[in-house]
PDB file of C-alpha atoms in Angstrom:
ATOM      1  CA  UNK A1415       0.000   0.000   0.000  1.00 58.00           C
ATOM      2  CA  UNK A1416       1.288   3.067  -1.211  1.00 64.00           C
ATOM      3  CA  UNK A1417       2.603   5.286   2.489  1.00 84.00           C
ATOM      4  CA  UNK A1418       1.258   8.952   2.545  1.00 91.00           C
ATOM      5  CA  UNK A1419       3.400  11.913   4.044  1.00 93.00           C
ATOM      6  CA  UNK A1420       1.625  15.256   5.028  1.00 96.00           C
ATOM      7  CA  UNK A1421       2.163  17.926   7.332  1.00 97.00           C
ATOM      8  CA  UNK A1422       0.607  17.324  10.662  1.00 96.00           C
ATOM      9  CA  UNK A1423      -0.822  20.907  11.249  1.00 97.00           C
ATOM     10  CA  UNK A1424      -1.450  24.072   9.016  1.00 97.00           C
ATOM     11  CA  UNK A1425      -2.641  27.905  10.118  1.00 97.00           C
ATOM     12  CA  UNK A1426      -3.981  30.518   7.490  1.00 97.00           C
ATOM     13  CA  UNK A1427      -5.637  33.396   7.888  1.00 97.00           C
ATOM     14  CA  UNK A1428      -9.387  33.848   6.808  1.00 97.00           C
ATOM     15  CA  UNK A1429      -9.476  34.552   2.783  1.00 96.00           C
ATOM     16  CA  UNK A1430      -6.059  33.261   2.078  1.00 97.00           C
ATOM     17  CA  UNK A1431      -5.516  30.135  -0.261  1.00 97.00           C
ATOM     18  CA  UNK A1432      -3.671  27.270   1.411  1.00 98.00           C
ATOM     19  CA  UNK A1433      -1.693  24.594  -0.124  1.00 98.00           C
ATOM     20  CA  UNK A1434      -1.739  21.276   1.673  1.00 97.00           C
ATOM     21  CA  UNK A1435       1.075  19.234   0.124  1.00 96.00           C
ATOM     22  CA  UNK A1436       1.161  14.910   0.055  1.00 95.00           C
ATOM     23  CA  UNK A1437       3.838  13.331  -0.542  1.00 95.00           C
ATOM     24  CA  UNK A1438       3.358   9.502  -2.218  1.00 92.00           C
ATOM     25  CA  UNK A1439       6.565   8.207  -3.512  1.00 92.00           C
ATOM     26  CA  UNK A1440       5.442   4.714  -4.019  1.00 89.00           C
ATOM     27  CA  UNK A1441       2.456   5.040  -5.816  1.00 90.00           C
ATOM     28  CA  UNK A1442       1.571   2.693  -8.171  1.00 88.00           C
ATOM     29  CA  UNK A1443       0.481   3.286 -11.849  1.00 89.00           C
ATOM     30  CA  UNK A1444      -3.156   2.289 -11.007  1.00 85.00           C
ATOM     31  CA  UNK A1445      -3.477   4.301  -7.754  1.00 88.00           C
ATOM     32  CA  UNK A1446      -5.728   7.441  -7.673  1.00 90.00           C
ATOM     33  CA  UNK A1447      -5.207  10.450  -5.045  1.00 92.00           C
ATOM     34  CA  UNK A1448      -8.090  11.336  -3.527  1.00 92.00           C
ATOM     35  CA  UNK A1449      -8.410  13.623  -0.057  1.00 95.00           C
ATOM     36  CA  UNK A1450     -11.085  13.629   2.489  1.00 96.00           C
ATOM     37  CA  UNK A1451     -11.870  16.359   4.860  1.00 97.00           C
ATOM     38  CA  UNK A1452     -13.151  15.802   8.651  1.00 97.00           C
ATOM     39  CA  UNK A1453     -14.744  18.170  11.065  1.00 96.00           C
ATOM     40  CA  UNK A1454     -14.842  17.762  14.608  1.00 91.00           C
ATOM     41  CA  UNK A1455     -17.594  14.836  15.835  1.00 90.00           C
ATOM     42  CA  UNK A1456     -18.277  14.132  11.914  1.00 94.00           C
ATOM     43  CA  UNK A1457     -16.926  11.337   9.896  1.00 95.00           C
ATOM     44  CA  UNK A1458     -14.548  11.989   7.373  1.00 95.00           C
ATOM     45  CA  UNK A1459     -16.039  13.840   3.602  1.00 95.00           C
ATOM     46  CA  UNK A1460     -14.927  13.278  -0.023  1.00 93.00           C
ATOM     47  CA  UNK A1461     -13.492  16.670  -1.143  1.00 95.00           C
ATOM     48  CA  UNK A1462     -11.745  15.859  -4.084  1.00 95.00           C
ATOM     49  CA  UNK A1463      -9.575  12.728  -6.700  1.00 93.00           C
ATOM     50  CA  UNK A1464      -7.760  12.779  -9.247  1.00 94.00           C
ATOM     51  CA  UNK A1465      -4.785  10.641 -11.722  1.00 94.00           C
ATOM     52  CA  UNK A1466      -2.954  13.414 -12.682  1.00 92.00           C
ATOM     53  CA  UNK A1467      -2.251  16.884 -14.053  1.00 91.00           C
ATOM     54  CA  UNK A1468      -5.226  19.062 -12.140  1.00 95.00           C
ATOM     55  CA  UNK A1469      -8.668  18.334 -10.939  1.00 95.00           C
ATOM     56  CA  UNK A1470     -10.677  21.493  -9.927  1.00 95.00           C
ATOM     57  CA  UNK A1471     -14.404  21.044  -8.609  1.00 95.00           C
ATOM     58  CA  UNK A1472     -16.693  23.969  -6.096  1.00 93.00           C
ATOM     59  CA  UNK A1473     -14.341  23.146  -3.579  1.00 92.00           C
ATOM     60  CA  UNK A1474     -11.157  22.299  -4.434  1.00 97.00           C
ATOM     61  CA  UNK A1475      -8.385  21.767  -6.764  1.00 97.00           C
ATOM     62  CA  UNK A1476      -5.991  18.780  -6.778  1.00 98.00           C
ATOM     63  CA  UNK A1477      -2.686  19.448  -8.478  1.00 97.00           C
ATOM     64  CA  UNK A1478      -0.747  16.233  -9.393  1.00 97.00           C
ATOM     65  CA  UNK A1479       3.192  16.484 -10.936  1.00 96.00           C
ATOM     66  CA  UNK A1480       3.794  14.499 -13.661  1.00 96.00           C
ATOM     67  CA  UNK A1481       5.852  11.810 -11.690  1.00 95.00           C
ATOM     68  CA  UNK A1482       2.939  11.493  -9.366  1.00 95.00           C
ATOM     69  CA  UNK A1483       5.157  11.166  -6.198  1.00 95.00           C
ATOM     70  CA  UNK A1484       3.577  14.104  -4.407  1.00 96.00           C
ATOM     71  CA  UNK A1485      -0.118  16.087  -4.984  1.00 96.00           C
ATOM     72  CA  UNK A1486      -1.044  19.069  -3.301  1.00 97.00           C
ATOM     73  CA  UNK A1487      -4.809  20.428  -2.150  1.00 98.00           C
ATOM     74  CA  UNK A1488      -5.393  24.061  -2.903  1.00 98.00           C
ATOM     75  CA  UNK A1489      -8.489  25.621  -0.876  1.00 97.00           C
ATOM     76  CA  UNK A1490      -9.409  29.089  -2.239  1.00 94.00           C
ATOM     77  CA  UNK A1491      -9.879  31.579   0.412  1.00 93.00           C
ATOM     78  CA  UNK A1492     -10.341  29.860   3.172  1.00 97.00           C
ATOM     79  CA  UNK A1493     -13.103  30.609   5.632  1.00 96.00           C
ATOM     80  CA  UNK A1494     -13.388  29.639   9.352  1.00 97.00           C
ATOM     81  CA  UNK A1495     -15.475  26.807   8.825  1.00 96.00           C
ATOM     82  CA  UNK A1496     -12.538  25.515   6.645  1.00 96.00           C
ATOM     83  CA  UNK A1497     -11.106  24.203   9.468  1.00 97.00           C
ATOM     84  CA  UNK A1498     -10.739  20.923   9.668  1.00 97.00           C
ATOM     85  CA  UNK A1499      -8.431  18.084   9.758  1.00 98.00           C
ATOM     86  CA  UNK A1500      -7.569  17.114   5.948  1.00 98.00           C
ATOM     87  CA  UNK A1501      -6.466  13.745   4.805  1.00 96.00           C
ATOM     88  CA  UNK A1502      -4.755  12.398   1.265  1.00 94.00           C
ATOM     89  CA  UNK A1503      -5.203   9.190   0.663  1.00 91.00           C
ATOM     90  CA  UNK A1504      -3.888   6.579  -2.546  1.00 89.00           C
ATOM     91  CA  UNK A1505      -5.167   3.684  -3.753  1.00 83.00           C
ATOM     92  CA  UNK A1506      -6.752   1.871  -6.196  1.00 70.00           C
ATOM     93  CA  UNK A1507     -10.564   3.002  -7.035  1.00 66.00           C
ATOM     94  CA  UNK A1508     -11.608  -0.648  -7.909  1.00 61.00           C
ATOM     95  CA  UNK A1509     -12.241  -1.268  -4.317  1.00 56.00           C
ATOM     96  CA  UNK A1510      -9.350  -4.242  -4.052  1.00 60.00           C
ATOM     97  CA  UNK A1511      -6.804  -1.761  -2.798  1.00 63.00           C
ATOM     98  CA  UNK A1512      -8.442  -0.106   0.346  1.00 69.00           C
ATOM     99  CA  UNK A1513      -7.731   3.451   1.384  1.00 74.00           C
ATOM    100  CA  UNK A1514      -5.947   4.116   3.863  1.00 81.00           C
ATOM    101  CA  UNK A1515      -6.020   6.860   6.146  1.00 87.00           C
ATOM    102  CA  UNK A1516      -2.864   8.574   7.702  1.00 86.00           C
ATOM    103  CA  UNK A1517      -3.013  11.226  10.221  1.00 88.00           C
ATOM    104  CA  UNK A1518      -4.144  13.812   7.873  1.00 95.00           C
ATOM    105  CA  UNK A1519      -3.294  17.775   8.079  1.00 97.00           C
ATOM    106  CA  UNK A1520      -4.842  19.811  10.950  1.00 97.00           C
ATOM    107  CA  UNK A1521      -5.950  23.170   9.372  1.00 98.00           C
ATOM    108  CA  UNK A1522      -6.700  25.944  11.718  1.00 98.00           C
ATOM    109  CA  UNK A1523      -8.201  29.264  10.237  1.00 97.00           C
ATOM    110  CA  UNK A1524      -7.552  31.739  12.003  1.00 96.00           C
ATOM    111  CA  UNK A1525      -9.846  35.419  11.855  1.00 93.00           C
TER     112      UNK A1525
ATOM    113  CA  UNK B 269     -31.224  11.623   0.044  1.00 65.00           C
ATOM    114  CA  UNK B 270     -30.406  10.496   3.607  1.00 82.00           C
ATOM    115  CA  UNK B 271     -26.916  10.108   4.586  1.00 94.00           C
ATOM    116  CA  UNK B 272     -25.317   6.902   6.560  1.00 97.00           C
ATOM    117  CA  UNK B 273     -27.597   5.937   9.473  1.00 97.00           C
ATOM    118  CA  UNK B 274     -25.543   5.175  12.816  1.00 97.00           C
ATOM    119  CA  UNK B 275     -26.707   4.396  16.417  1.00 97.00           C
ATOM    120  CA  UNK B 276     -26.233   5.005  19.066  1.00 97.00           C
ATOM    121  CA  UNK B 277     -24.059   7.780  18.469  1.00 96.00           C
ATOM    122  CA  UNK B 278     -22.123   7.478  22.192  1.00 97.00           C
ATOM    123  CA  UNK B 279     -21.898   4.704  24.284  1.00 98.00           C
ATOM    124  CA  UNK B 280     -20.698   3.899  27.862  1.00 98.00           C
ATOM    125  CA  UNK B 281     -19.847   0.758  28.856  1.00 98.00           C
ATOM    126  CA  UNK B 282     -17.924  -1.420  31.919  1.00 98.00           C
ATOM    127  CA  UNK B 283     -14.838  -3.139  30.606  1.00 97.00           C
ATOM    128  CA  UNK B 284     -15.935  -6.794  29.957  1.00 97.00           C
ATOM    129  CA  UNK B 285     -19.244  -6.167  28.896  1.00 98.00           C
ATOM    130  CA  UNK B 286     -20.591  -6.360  24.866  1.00 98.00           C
ATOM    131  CA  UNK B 287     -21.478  -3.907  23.110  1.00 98.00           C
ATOM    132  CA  UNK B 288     -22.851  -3.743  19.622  1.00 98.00           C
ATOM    133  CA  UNK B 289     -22.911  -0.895  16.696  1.00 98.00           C
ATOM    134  CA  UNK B 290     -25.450  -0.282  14.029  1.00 98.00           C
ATOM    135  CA  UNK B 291     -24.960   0.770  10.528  1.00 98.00           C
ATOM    136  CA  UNK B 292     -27.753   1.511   7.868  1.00 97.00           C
ATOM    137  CA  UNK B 293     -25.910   2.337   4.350  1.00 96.00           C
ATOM    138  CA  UNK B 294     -27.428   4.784   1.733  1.00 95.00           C
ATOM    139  CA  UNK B 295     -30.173   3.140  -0.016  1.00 94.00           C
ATOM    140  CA  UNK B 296     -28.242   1.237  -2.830  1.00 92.00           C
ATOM    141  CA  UNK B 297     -24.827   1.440  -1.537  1.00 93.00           C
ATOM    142  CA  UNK B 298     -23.780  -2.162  -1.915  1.00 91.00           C
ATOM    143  CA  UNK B 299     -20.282  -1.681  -0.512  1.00 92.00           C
ATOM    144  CA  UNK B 300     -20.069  -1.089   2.879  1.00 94.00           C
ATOM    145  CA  UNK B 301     -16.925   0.129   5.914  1.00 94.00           C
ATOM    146  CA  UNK B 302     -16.471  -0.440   9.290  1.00 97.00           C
ATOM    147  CA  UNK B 303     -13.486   1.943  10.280  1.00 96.00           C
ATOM    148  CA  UNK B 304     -12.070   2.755  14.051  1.00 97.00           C
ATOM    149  CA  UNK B 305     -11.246   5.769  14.592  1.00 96.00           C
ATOM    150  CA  UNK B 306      -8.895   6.911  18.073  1.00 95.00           C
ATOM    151  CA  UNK B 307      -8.392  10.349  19.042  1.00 93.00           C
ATOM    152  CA  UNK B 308      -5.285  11.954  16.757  1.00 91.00           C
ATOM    153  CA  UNK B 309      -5.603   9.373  14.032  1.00 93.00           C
ATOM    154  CA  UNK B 310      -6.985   8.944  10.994  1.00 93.00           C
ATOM    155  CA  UNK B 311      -9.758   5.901  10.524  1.00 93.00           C
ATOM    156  CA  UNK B 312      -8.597   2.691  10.562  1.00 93.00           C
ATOM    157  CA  UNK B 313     -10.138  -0.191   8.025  1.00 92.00           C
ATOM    158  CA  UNK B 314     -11.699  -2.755  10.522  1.00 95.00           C
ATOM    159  CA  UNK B 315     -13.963  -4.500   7.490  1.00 95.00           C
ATOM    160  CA  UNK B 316     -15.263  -4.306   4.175  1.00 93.00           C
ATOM    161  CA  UNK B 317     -18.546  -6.160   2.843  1.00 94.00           C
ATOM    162  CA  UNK B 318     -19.436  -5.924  -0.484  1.00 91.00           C
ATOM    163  CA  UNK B 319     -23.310  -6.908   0.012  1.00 92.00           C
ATOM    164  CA  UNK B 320     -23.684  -9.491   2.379  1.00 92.00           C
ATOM    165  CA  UNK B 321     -19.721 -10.912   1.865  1.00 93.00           C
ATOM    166  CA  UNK B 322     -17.053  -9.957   4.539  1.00 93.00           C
ATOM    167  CA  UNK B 323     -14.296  -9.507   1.659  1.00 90.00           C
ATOM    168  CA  UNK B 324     -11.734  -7.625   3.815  1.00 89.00           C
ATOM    169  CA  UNK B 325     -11.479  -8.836   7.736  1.00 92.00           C
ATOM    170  CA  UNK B 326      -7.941  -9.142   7.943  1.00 89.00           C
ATOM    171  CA  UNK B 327      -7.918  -5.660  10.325  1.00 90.00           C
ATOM    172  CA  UNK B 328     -10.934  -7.238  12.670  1.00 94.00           C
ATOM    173  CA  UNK B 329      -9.690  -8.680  16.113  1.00 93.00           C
ATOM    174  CA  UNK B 330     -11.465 -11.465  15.527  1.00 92.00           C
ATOM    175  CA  UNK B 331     -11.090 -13.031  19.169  1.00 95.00           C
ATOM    176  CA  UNK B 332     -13.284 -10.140  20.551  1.00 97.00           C
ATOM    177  CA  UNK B 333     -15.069  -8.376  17.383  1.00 97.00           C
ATOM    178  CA  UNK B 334     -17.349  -9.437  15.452  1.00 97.00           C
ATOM    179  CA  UNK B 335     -19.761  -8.192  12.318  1.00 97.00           C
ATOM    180  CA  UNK B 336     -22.572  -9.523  10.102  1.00 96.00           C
ATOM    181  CA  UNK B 337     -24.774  -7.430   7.047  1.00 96.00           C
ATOM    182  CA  UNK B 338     -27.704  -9.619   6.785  1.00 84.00           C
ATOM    183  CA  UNK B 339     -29.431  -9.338   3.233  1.00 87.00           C
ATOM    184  CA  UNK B 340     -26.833  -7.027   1.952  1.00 85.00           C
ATOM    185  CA  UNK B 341     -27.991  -4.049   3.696  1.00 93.00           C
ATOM    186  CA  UNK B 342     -28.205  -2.696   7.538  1.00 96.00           C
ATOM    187  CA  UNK B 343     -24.908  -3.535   9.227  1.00 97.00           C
ATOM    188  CA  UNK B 344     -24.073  -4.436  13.005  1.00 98.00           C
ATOM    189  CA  UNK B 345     -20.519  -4.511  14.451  1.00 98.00           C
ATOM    190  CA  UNK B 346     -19.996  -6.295  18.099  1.00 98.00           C
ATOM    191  CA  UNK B 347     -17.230  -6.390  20.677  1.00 98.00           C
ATOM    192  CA  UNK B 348     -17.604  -8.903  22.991  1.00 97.00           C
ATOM    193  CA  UNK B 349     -15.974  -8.464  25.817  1.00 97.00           C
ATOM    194  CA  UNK B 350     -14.797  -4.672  25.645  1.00 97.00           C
ATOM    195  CA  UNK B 351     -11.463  -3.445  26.872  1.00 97.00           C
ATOM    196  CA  UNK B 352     -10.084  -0.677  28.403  1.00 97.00           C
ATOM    197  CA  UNK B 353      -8.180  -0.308  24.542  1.00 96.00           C
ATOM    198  CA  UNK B 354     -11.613  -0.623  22.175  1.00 97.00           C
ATOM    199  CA  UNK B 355     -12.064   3.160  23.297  1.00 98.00           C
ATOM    200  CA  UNK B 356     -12.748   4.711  20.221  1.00 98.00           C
ATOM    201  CA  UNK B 357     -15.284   6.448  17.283  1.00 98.00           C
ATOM    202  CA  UNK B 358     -16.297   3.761  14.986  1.00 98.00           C
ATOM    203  CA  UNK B 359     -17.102   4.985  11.627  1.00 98.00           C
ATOM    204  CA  UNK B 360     -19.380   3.190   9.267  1.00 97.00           C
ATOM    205  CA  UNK B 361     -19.116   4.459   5.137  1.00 95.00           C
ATOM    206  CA  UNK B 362     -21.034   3.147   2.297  1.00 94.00           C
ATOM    207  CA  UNK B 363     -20.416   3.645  -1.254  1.00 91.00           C
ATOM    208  CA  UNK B 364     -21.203   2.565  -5.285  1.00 87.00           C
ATOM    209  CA  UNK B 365     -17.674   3.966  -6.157  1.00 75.00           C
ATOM    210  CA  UNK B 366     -14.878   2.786  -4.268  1.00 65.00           C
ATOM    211  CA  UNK B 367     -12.784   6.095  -4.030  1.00 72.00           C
ATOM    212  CA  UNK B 368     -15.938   8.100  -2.931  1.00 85.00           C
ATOM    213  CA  UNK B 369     -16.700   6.667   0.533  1.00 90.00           C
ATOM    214  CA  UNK B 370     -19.570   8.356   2.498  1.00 93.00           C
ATOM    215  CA  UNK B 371     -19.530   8.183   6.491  1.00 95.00           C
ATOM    216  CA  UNK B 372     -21.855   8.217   8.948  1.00 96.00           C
ATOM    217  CA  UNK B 373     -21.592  10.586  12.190  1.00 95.00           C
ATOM    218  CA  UNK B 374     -19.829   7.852  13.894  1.00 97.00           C
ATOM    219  CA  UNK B 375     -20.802   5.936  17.451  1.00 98.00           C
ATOM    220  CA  UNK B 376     -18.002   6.866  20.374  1.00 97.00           C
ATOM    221  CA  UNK B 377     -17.499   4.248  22.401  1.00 98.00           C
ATOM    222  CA  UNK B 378     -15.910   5.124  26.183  1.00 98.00           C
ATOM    223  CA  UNK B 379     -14.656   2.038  27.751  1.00 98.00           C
ATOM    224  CA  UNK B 380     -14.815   2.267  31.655  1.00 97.00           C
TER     225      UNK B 380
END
């Protein structure tokens, strides 16, 4: 199972964009990056997935290098209810290779 | 469209005594997650069913936990006894796509 690196804890200041870097060194060529966002007492949310290049949905975009060792979530001016504890996650989207969760990135906005 | 269905969402218990979990999936959702999640960490794969079939267990304690999904559907994770240790949120998720996981609120379990 490809091993997921992230920083453990983030600040930002209301209406800034913050970059939450990943880094996945041994993916594998049929592993998809996807990150999930959890709020206190809630169970973890999709945000966002992608293969490569960019993704960009309402929420999010996904940036993925070309060697796909490392992808980093961008959050457009972030609000206080942006806080929230931010995880990246590889695997396979077949289902066979299960997601696993790391620690995740603790993002505290600050007013 | 409701969300993941989980009860009770907190639970107290004696060390030694069972407990049990319930999960009820979005309608249609034929995969379905049992995660554990302790304070500071991200959730950690207990199970996976994919309808009624336990396809991933090899995360379950087995000597002490156990789960069934009768008829593909509603889910119930047990511990039996409890230990000081099983403290924890256990997450239930559901999905049709295997990257897109959706998860209910969660049960926290205190183990006294």
């Amino acid at each position: 199972l490809a091993k997921t690196t992230q920083p453990i804890s983030m600040d930002s200041y209301e209406g800034q964009e913050v970059n939450i870097t990943c880094s996945h060194n041994n993916i594998a060529t049929n592993d998809y990056i996807t990150w999930y966002q959890q709020f206190p007492s809630q169970g973890p949310r999709f945000i966002i997935q992608g293969y490569k290049t960019k993704v960009t949905n309402e929420v999010a975009s996904l940036f993925i290098p070309a060697d796909r060792k490392s992808s980093t979530l961008s959050l457009p001016r972030v609000s206080l209810s942006d806080t929230a504890v931010y995880y990246c996650l590889v695997g396979g989207i077949s289902g066979n290779t299960p997601l696993v969760f790391g620690k995740g990135t603790r993002l505290s906005v600050i007013a | 469209e409701a969300g993941v269905v989980q009860s009770p969402r907190y639970k107290i218990i004696e060390k030694k005594q069972p407990v049990a979990f319930w999960c009820n999936p979005i309608s249609g959702h034929n995969t379905l997650y049992w995660y554990r999640q302790n304070l500071g960490q991200g959730p950690e794969l207990l199970i996976r069913y994919e309808n009624e079939e336990a396809v991933d267990d090899s995360q379950l304690p087995k000597d002490r936990f156990s789960a069934e999904r009768l008829k593909g559907v509603d889910s119930t994770l047990k511990i039996q006894p409890a230990e000081l240790g099983d403290s924890a949120v256990y997450l239930c998720a559901s999905t049709d796509r295997a990257y897109e996981q959706y998860f209910g609120p969660g049960t926290r379990l205190t183990v006294t």
